[in-house]
Amino acid sequence: MLKNAVNFVKKFTRSLSFKLSFYAGLVMFLALLAFSYHTISSQEAGLIKKMIQDSIKDSEVIKAAIWNGMMKKERGVIRQIINAIGKTEGFKEINIYDDKGFLHYTTSQSSAALPIDMSNDPFLSDLRVNTSNRHKLSGDGHILTVLNPLINTQSCSSAACHAHPESEKILGAVELKIGLDTIRREISQNSYKTVIFATALFVVVCTISGAAVLLFVNPSIKNLQRKAFKMARGEYVPRAPTIGKDEIAELGRAFDSMSVQINQHTAEIESSRRMYKALFEEVPCYLTVIDRDFKIIRSNRSFKAEFGDNVGQHCFKGYKNRTSKCNNCPVEKTFYDGVSHQSEETWNINGHKCHVIVKTSPIFDEKGSVIQVLEMAMDVTLLKRLQFRIQQKQEEYQYLFENVPCYLTVVDSDFKIVRANNLFTRDFGFGEGLRCFEVYKKAGHKCDNCPVEKTFHDGQSHFSEEVWRKNGEDTYIIVYTSPVMDDKGEIISVMEMSTNITEIKMLQGELAVLGETIAGMSHSIKNILAGLQGGVYVLDSGLSRGRDDRIKAGWAMVKNNVEKISDLVKGILYASKQREPEYKNYELSNLLVEVCDLFEAKARDEGVELIRNFEKEICTCLIDPGGIHSALSNLVSNAIHACRSEDSETAHQVVVSGRLENGGLVIEVSDNGIGMSEEVSQNLFTKFFSTKGSHGTGLGLVITRKVIREHGGSIRVESEFGRGSKFIVEIPCRETST
Amino acid sequence: MAKKILIIDDEPDMVTFLSTLLEDSGYDIVTASDGDEGLMKIKSEKPDLVSLDLLMPNKTGIKMFRELRKDPEITSIPVVMVTGFATDDTPNMDFKKWIHERSIRPPEAYIEKPVDKDALLKEVKRILGQ
């Protein structure tokens, strides 16, 4: 019971409302006491001061009465007046002293005989010299004593009665003793009242402030307290907004907003905790947390499924069933240096040999030292197997790339060759770093209609046919391009595959030639037929009119055209490989002379100068003289024709030259005739052309080229329209054989 | 009096054939084997009509034709242009068009080789107003 009460008091004295009200009341109480003390003190001083003044006035009255009595020699009157005043309330005593300090008169009841020597009284010690009024408090402040000296006046010294010599300044003094009991009583009464009032105020203030705290503050604080407890249990959710405008309400609102944020953060932390937990458990690799003793303290689902619940065991035992720590242990390294480590190992899982990548990460405590290590082991056996297969495929493709029987290059967007296959490297040298057009065509700029560029642009395959000039010979190439893309589908390079189609092109050309030859041939035949018809007409006319000249002329025409047919057939035979070349040892200069002789007359007729620009002996080698003869005849005939077709008045020349150069025969037939447009000269050997109308069979250059090729040689042309042409024939000079 | 025709052609066979054909049809024939000789004969013989081969040495037919048309003395002489080109086969050599684009009067007739006897005679008669 007592204990309960003590507890209650303890609790009460600790409560905020008690402290607040108690201290507020105490401050009020002390302030009031201090104020009252000050007021009462000053009041007391004022009262005493007034009392002194009043007493001095009274002493003056007494002095006047004394003087009057002295002057009128009526000492009885003096006594009466003094007695009358002495009976007034408050007066204790009125004493009159002479200048030697002898008490001559007093209102006190003491019956001692007067005068009484009082000169020993320290208050009276300076009686003879001090002319001013003075006072003292005695008897514990209850008695006020005022001393007013009696000053010698002229009337006193000159009066007839007795002489107060003039030399005496002070004749005596009047002393008034006044009781201060009444005043003291009043003051102490006031003091008591003040203390009572202050105590009452203290009680009232304590009660009111305590009640206010209990009424207005305590419930809100209790409420907050309750909320805080709920929040600590994770149950608090603010529902209604806190009403009110005071600081407590503000505090409530701040608390609510804080609780909302705390709830939110808690939820976030909780969800990320769950996520990490799930991650840890479900991640498709073996995860364990290992302490400094290499013991497994946590493991995830994958690990448990594969190795069993080995928590508490050593990791080397759990993972590998070893009895001691592995060499080169990444966990140990991570404990040592606090960074991640990785190792690749071969494990035996369920009797299968597996490739595993082990990675470790440190787990730090708050001081930053490694307390645990997270070990992550991933089975990459499948990946390894795939890697191996990819490598195999890569090698296969590499082999294909290198050994495919065409030129294969990979070109970047700057046309630079990034890779090239064996065939390319063999034929062009290793072209890496060079641009494709520089290597393939020896050109300084990219080709028109470039298929690589097109593929970079649209990502599609393209192809183009190209002509490469190699060793003076045209090589026909078909180029296919395909995009090479990265994993994002962006074109990073283009594969360029070039196939030599010269053989096909030649066949194609010959087919075209054949077609056009037939067209040209029918034209020639038409002309020959016209000639034959004309001849027959003239022969007929001669026969019917009996005119021999016409018969002769007509017959000559018939014969001439039959010869033309014969020539034509020979030409066709040349062109269609029917004629086998007959190789003989022959001096080239002789052949050139023969050809020039053959055309000398014709050239003269056409006004063309035929210039022989060769030595008497050039070289004797194995050639088909018939074939070369017809080939050169063609060139010379063409050259003369080119001069004839030219309009201008310049002196026309055809120059036939022959020489031995680098062990080969070089024969040139040049003219300053009409020349050829680029189009004509480009298509000269691939397409069939005749610019000679009825005069040409259209087979000349085809036969020429055929013959030269049979000799392993080449023919090319340099020509400029309006300036002339130059045909250059190069034939290797073959050794004489029997 | 028989009309005189000048045949200009570098091919002797053609000259023989054309002169026989036209002589048989009752015309007087003069021949020339190239452009220069042709121009000379035109001036000396003053033919009523000229048959001109297009492709010839010493002035091609075209060049000679241009000179003939530019010379006021002989510009009025009608010309039959004989050509070996089939214009359908060789469109690039469309000389008819080429001639028509020039400011000179075109030939009065074109005859293509091989020469159709009847067509030639018909054209000649038409030009000579017979």
PDB file of N, CA, C and O in Angstrom, chain B residues 56-109:
ATOM      1  N   MET B  56      33.045   6.210-151.296  1.00  0.00           N
ATOM      2  CA  MET B  56      34.047   6.126-152.362  1.00  0.00           C
ATOM      3  C   MET B  56      35.353   6.740-151.901  1.00  0.00           C
ATOM      4  O   MET B  56      35.358   7.587-151.007  1.00  0.00           O
ATOM      5  N   PRO B  57      36.468   6.329-152.494  1.00  0.00           N
ATOM      6  CA  PRO B  57      37.735   7.029-152.208  1.00  0.00           C
ATOM      7  C   PRO B  57      37.753   8.381-152.928  1.00  0.00           C
ATOM      8  O   PRO B  57      36.881   8.632-153.757  1.00  0.00           O
ATOM      9  N   ASN B  58      38.760   9.194-152.585  1.00  0.00           N
ATOM     10  CA  ASN B  58      38.864  10.547-153.160  1.00  0.00           C
ATOM     11  C   ASN B  58      37.521  11.258-153.127  1.00  0.00           C
ATOM     12  O   ASN B  58      36.855  11.421-154.152  1.00  0.00           O
ATOM     13  N   LYS B  59      37.206  11.707-152.019  1.00  0.00           N
ATOM     14  CA  LYS B  59      35.915  12.333-151.726  1.00  0.00           C
ATOM     15  C   LYS B  59      34.824  11.274-151.659  1.00  0.00           C
ATOM     16  O   LYS B  59      34.519  10.609-152.637  1.00  0.00           O
ATOM     17  N   THR B  60      34.300  11.140-150.484  1.00  0.00           N
ATOM     18  CA  THR B  60      33.187  10.203-150.336  1.00  0.00           C
ATOM     19  C   THR B  60      31.982  10.786-151.047  1.00  0.00           C
ATOM     20  O   THR B  60      31.966  11.962-151.430  1.00  0.00           O
ATOM     21  N   GLY B  61      30.992   9.961-151.256  1.00  0.00           N
ATOM     22  CA  GLY B  61      29.772  10.397-151.930  1.00  0.00           C
ATOM     23  C   GLY B  61      29.158  11.605-151.246  1.00  0.00           C
ATOM     24  O   GLY B  61      28.706  12.554-151.910  1.00  0.00           O
ATOM     25  N   ILE B  62      29.188  11.584-149.918  1.00  0.00           N
ATOM     26  CA  ILE B  62      28.549  12.673-149.176  1.00  0.00           C
ATOM     27  C   ILE B  62      29.265  13.994-149.440  1.00  0.00           C
ATOM     28  O   ILE B  62      28.653  15.018-149.700  1.00  0.00           O
ATOM     29  N   LYS B  63      30.606  13.909-149.381  1.00  0.00           N
ATOM     30  CA  LYS B  63      31.405  15.119-149.571  1.00  0.00           C
ATOM     31  C   LYS B  63      31.197  15.698-150.968  1.00  0.00           C
ATOM     32  O   LYS B  63      31.025  16.907-151.133  1.00  0.00           O
ATOM     33  N   MET B  64      31.157  14.794-151.951  1.00  0.00           N
ATOM     34  CA  MET B  64      30.972  15.225-153.325  1.00  0.00           C
ATOM     35  C   MET B  64      29.583  15.823-153.525  1.00  0.00           C
ATOM     36  O   MET B  64      29.426  16.855-154.170  1.00  0.00           O
ATOM     37  N   PHE B  65      28.611  15.177-152.906  1.00  0.00           N
ATOM     38  CA  PHE B  65      27.234  15.643-153.028  1.00  0.00           C
ATOM     39  C   PHE B  65      27.119  17.075-152.473  1.00  0.00           C
ATOM     40  O   PHE B  65      26.448  17.923-153.062  1.00  0.00           O
ATOM     41  N   ARG B  66      27.816  17.302-151.343  1.00  0.00           N
ATOM     42  CA  ARG B  66      27.773  18.630-150.721  1.00  0.00           C
ATOM     43  C   ARG B  66      28.334  19.677-151.668  1.00  0.00           C
ATOM     44  O   ARG B  66      27.760  20.743-151.864  1.00  0.00           O
ATOM     45  N   GLU B  67      29.457  19.333-152.326  1.00  0.00           N
ATOM     46  CA  GLU B  67      30.085  20.290-153.259  1.00  0.00           C
ATOM     47  C   GLU B  67      29.198  20.547-154.460  1.00  0.00           C
ATOM     48  O   GLU B  67      29.088  21.665-154.956  1.00  0.00           O
ATOM     49  N   LEU B  68      28.550  19.473-154.902  1.00  0.00           N
ATOM     50  CA  LEU B  68      27.655  19.589-156.058  1.00  0.00           C
ATOM     51  C   LEU B  68      26.514  20.554-155.739  1.00  0.00           C
ATOM     52  O   LEU B  68      26.201  21.445-156.521  1.00  0.00           O
ATOM     53  N   ARG B  69      25.957  20.395-154.579  1.00  0.00           N
ATOM     54  CA  ARG B  69      24.824  21.232-154.203  1.00  0.00           C
ATOM     55  C   ARG B  69      25.254  22.681-153.953  1.00  0.00           C
ATOM     56  O   ARG B  69      24.474  23.605-154.138  1.00  0.00           O
ATOM     57  N   LYS B  70      26.527  22.868-153.508  1.00  0.00           N
ATOM     58  CA  LYS B  70      26.980  24.233-153.198  1.00  0.00           C
ATOM     59  C   LYS B  70      27.350  25.016-154.462  1.00  0.00           C
ATOM     60  O   LYS B  70      27.376  26.244-154.446  1.00  0.00           O
ATOM     61  N   ASP B  71      27.666  24.277-155.498  1.00  0.00           N
ATOM     62  CA  ASP B  71      28.092  24.945-156.757  1.00  0.00           C
ATOM     63  C   ASP B  71      26.843  25.376-157.545  1.00  0.00           C
ATOM     64  O   ASP B  71      26.080  24.536-158.002  1.00  0.00           O
ATOM     65  N   PRO B  72      26.601  26.685-157.677  1.00  0.00           N
ATOM     66  CA  PRO B  72      25.342  27.137-158.335  1.00  0.00           C
ATOM     67  C   PRO B  72      25.234  26.684-159.780  1.00  0.00           C
ATOM     68  O   PRO B  72      24.116  26.479-160.290  1.00  0.00           O
ATOM     69  N   GLU B  73      26.381  26.432-160.427  1.00  0.00           N
ATOM     70  CA  GLU B  73      26.383  26.040-161.841  1.00  0.00           C
ATOM     71  C   GLU B  73      25.723  24.686-162.023  1.00  0.00           C
ATOM     72  O   GLU B  73      25.034  24.440-163.014  1.00  0.00           O
ATOM     73  N   ILE B  74      25.953  23.800-161.023  1.00  0.00           N
ATOM     74  CA  ILE B  74      25.489  22.426-161.216  1.00  0.00           C
ATOM     75  C   ILE B  74      24.477  21.994-160.145  1.00  0.00           C
ATOM     76  O   ILE B  74      24.024  20.856-160.116  1.00  0.00           O
ATOM     77  N   THR B  75      24.115  22.918-159.287  1.00  0.00           N
ATOM     78  CA  THR B  75      23.284  22.548-158.158  1.00  0.00           C
ATOM     79  C   THR B  75      21.930  21.986-158.554  1.00  0.00           C
ATOM     80  O   THR B  75      21.315  21.207-157.807  1.00  0.00           O
ATOM     81  N   SER B  76      21.450  22.330-159.737  1.00  0.00           N
ATOM     82  CA  SER B  76      20.107  21.901-160.131  1.00  0.00           C
ATOM     83  C   SER B  76      20.066  20.469-160.655  1.00  0.00           C
ATOM     84  O   SER B  76      18.998  19.905-160.854  1.00  0.00           O
ATOM     85  N   ILE B  77      21.259  19.867-160.893  1.00  0.00           N
ATOM     86  CA  ILE B  77      21.282  18.511-161.466  1.00  0.00           C
ATOM     87  C   ILE B  77      20.740  17.516-160.444  1.00  0.00           C
ATOM     88  O   ILE B  77      21.214  17.467-159.324  1.00  0.00           O
ATOM     89  N   PRO B  78      19.726  16.743-160.830  1.00  0.00           N
ATOM     90  CA  PRO B  78      19.144  15.775-159.882  1.00  0.00           C
ATOM     91  C   PRO B  78      20.122  14.632-159.576  1.00  0.00           C
ATOM     92  O   PRO B  78      20.891  14.245-160.435  1.00  0.00           O
ATOM     93  N   VAL B  79      20.037  14.111-158.338  1.00  0.00           N
ATOM     94  CA  VAL B  79      20.965  13.068-157.877  1.00  0.00           C
ATOM     95  C   VAL B  79      20.178  11.878-157.340  1.00  0.00           C
ATOM     96  O   VAL B  79      19.215  12.048-156.592  1.00  0.00           O
ATOM     97  N   VAL B  80      20.588  10.672-157.804  1.00  0.00           N
ATOM     98  CA  VAL B  80      20.073   9.445-157.178  1.00  0.00           C
ATOM     99  C   VAL B  80      21.226   8.906-156.319  1.00  0.00           C
ATOM    100  O   VAL B  80      22.293   8.618-156.833  1.00  0.00           O
ATOM    101  N   MET B  81      20.995   8.830-155.015  1.00  0.00           N
ATOM    102  CA  MET B  81      22.036   8.360-154.103  1.00  0.00           C
ATOM    103  C   MET B  81      21.929   6.855-153.979  1.00  0.00           C
ATOM    104  O   MET B  81      20.895   6.323-153.604  1.00  0.00           O
ATOM    105  N   VAL B  82      23.062   6.164-154.335  1.00  0.00           N
ATOM    106  CA  VAL B  82      23.068   4.699-154.237  1.00  0.00           C
ATOM    107  C   VAL B  82      23.850   4.324-152.978  1.00  0.00           C
ATOM    108  O   VAL B  82      24.972   4.781-152.773  1.00  0.00           O
ATOM    109  N   THR B  83      23.204   3.559-152.141  1.00  0.00           N
ATOM    110  CA  THR B  83      23.847   3.270-150.852  1.00  0.00           C
ATOM    111  C   THR B  83      23.840   1.793-150.531  1.00  0.00           C
ATOM    112  O   THR B  83      22.893   1.084-150.820  1.00  0.00           O
ATOM    113  N   GLY B  84      24.962   1.352-149.923  1.00  0.00           N
ATOM    114  CA  GLY B  84      25.077  -0.051-149.516  1.00  0.00           C
ATOM    115  C   GLY B  84      24.525  -0.285-148.116  1.00  0.00           C
ATOM    116  O   GLY B  84      24.432  -1.395-147.658  1.00  0.00           O
ATOM    117  N   PHE B  85      24.225   0.781-147.463  1.00  0.00           N
ATOM    118  CA  PHE B  85      23.757   0.619-146.081  1.00  0.00           C
ATOM    119  C   PHE B  85      22.275   0.368-146.028  1.00  0.00           C
ATOM    120  O   PHE B  85      21.487   1.109-146.594  1.00  0.00           O
ATOM    121  N   ALA B  86      21.938  -0.684-145.331  1.00  0.00           N
ATOM    122  CA  ALA B  86      20.530  -0.857-145.016  1.00  0.00           C
ATOM    123  C   ALA B  86      20.298  -0.057-143.745  1.00  0.00           C
ATOM    124  O   ALA B  86      20.892  -0.334-142.704  1.00  0.00           O
ATOM    125  N   THR B  87      19.527   0.961-143.827  1.00  0.00           N
ATOM    126  CA  THR B  87      19.399   1.881-142.696  1.00  0.00           C
ATOM    127  C   THR B  87      18.767   1.228-141.472  1.00  0.00           C
ATOM    128  O   THR B  87      18.961   1.683-140.351  1.00  0.00           O
ATOM    129  N   ASP B  88      18.020   0.145-141.679  1.00  0.00           N
ATOM    130  CA  ASP B  88      17.405  -0.518-140.524  1.00  0.00           C
ATOM    131  C   ASP B  88      18.457  -1.247-139.675  1.00  0.00           C
ATOM    132  O   ASP B  88      18.359  -1.296-138.462  1.00  0.00           O
ATOM    133  N   ASP B  89      19.477  -1.799-140.379  1.00  0.00           N
ATOM    134  CA  ASP B  89      20.489  -2.585-139.657  1.00  0.00           C
ATOM    135  C   ASP B  89      21.450  -1.706-138.885  1.00  0.00           C
ATOM    136  O   ASP B  89      21.963  -2.077-137.857  1.00  0.00           O
ATOM    137  N   THR B  90      21.760  -0.565-139.442  1.00  0.00           N
ATOM    138  CA  THR B  90      22.766   0.291-138.824  1.00  0.00           C
ATOM    139  C   THR B  90      22.151   1.665-138.529  1.00  0.00           C
ATOM    140  O   THR B  90      22.432   2.627-139.240  1.00  0.00           O
ATOM    141  N   PRO B  91      21.375   1.726-137.505  1.00  0.00           N
ATOM    142  CA  PRO B  91      20.684   2.984-137.216  1.00  0.00           C
ATOM    143  C   PRO B  91      21.651   4.126-136.903  1.00  0.00           C
ATOM    144  O   PRO B  91      21.334   5.277-137.145  1.00  0.00           O
ATOM    145  N   ASN B  92      22.871   3.798-136.387  1.00  0.00           N
ATOM    146  CA  ASN B  92      23.828   4.860-136.083  1.00  0.00           C
ATOM    147  C   ASN B  92      24.325   5.558-137.349  1.00  0.00           C
ATOM    148  O   ASN B  92      24.841   6.654-137.286  1.00  0.00           O
ATOM    149  N   MET B  93      24.192   4.878-138.421  1.00  0.00           N
ATOM    150  CA  MET B  93      24.709   5.428-139.685  1.00  0.00           C
ATOM    151  C   MET B  93      23.565   5.983-140.529  1.00  0.00           C
ATOM    152  O   MET B  93      23.583   5.884-141.751  1.00  0.00           O
ATOM    153  N   ASP B  94      22.586   6.491-139.856  1.00  0.00           N
ATOM    154  CA  ASP B  94      21.418   6.958-140.619  1.00  0.00           C
ATOM    155  C   ASP B  94      21.764   8.244-141.344  1.00  0.00           C
ATOM    156  O   ASP B  94      21.497   9.346-140.906  1.00  0.00           O
ATOM    157  N   PHE B  95      22.399   8.060-142.507  1.00  0.00           N
ATOM    158  CA  PHE B  95      22.909   9.240-143.220  1.00  0.00           C
ATOM    159  C   PHE B  95      21.801  10.060-143.859  1.00  0.00           C
ATOM    160  O   PHE B  95      21.950  11.242-144.074  1.00  0.00           O
ATOM    161  N   LYS B  96      20.652   9.370-144.146  1.00  0.00           N
ATOM    162  CA  LYS B  96      19.527  10.129-144.727  1.00  0.00           C
ATOM    163  C   LYS B  96      19.142  11.244-143.779  1.00  0.00           C
ATOM    164  O   LYS B  96      19.007  12.401-144.166  1.00  0.00           O
ATOM    165  N   LYS B  97      19.021  10.850-142.540  1.00  0.00           N
ATOM    166  CA  LYS B  97      18.647  11.804-141.511  1.00  0.00           C
ATOM    167  C   LYS B  97      19.735  12.876-141.413  1.00  0.00           C
ATOM    168  O   LYS B  97      19.459  14.068-141.346  1.00  0.00           O
ATOM    169  N   TRP B  98      20.980  12.394-141.484  1.00  0.00           N
ATOM    170  CA  TRP B  98      22.126  13.291-141.376  1.00  0.00           C
ATOM    171  C   TRP B  98      22.085  14.349-142.476  1.00  0.00           C
ATOM    172  O   TRP B  98      22.296  15.525-142.239  1.00  0.00           O
ATOM    173  N   ILE B  99      21.803  13.888-143.676  1.00  0.00           N
ATOM    174  CA  ILE B  99      21.750  14.814-144.813  1.00  0.00           C
ATOM    175  C   ILE B  99      20.594  15.794-144.648  1.00  0.00           C
ATOM    176  O   ILE B  99      20.741  16.990-144.866  1.00  0.00           O
ATOM    177  N   HIS B 100      19.465  15.259-144.168  1.00  0.00           N
ATOM    178  CA  HIS B 100      18.286  16.128-144.037  1.00  0.00           C
ATOM    179  C   HIS B 100      18.469  17.198-142.981  1.00  0.00           C
ATOM    180  O   HIS B 100      17.839  18.238-143.044  1.00  0.00           O
ATOM    181  N   GLU B 101      19.373  16.929-142.042  1.00  0.00           N
ATOM    182  CA  GLU B 101      19.616  17.932-141.007  1.00  0.00           C
ATOM    183  C   GLU B 101      20.506  19.058-141.514  1.00  0.00           C
ATOM    184  O   GLU B 101      20.568  20.126-140.921  1.00  0.00           O
ATOM    185  N   ARG B 102      21.200  18.815-142.628  1.00  0.00           N
ATOM    186  CA  ARG B 102      22.047  19.871-143.202  1.00  0.00           C
ATOM    187  C   ARG B 102      21.165  20.835-143.996  1.00  0.00           C
ATOM    188  O   ARG B 102      20.024  20.548-144.328  1.00  0.00           O
ATOM    189  N   SER B 103      21.752  21.999-144.309  1.00  0.00           N
ATOM    190  CA  SER B 103      20.932  23.027-144.956  1.00  0.00           C
ATOM    191  C   SER B 103      20.874  22.863-146.471  1.00  0.00           C
ATOM    192  O   SER B 103      20.383  23.728-147.165  1.00  0.00           O
ATOM    193  N   ILE B 104      21.417  21.724-146.942  1.00  0.00           N
ATOM    194  CA  ILE B 104      21.416  21.559-148.407  1.00  0.00           C
ATOM    195  C   ILE B 104      20.218  20.740-148.856  1.00  0.00           C
ATOM    196  O   ILE B 104      19.634  20.018-148.049  1.00  0.00           O
ATOM    197  N   ARG B 105      19.850  20.875-150.124  1.00  0.00           N
ATOM    198  CA  ARG B 105      18.693  20.142-150.656  1.00  0.00           C
ATOM    199  C   ARG B 105      19.036  18.661-150.721  1.00  0.00           C
ATOM    200  O   ARG B 105      20.111  18.304-151.187  1.00  0.00           O
ATOM    201  N   PRO B 106      18.195  17.805-150.233  1.00  0.00           N
ATOM    202  CA  PRO B 106      18.512  16.369-150.250  1.00  0.00           C
ATOM    203  C   PRO B 106      18.490  15.784-151.660  1.00  0.00           C
ATOM    204  O   PRO B 106      17.963  16.408-152.580  1.00  0.00           O
ATOM    205  N   PRO B 107      19.069  14.569-151.819  1.00  0.00           N
ATOM    206  CA  PRO B 107      19.031  13.921-153.140  1.00  0.00           C
ATOM    207  C   PRO B 107      17.583  13.701-153.604  1.00  0.00           C
ATOM    208  O   PRO B 107      16.687  13.580-152.764  1.00  0.00           O
ATOM    209  N   GLU B 108      17.404  13.602-154.911  1.00  0.00           N
ATOM    210  CA  GLU B 108      16.058  13.451-155.452  1.00  0.00           C
ATOM    211  C   GLU B 108      15.518  12.054-155.200  1.00  0.00           C
ATOM    212  O   GLU B 108      14.309  11.848-155.157  1.00  0.00           O
ATOM    213  N   ALA B 109      16.443  11.051-155.101  1.00  0.00           N
ATOM    214  CA  ALA B 109      15.994   9.682-154.819  1.00  0.00           C
ATOM    215  C   ALA B 109      17.107   8.906-154.135  1.00  0.00           C
ATOM    216  O   ALA B 109      18.280   9.256-154.240  1.00  0.00           O
TER     217      ALA B 109
END
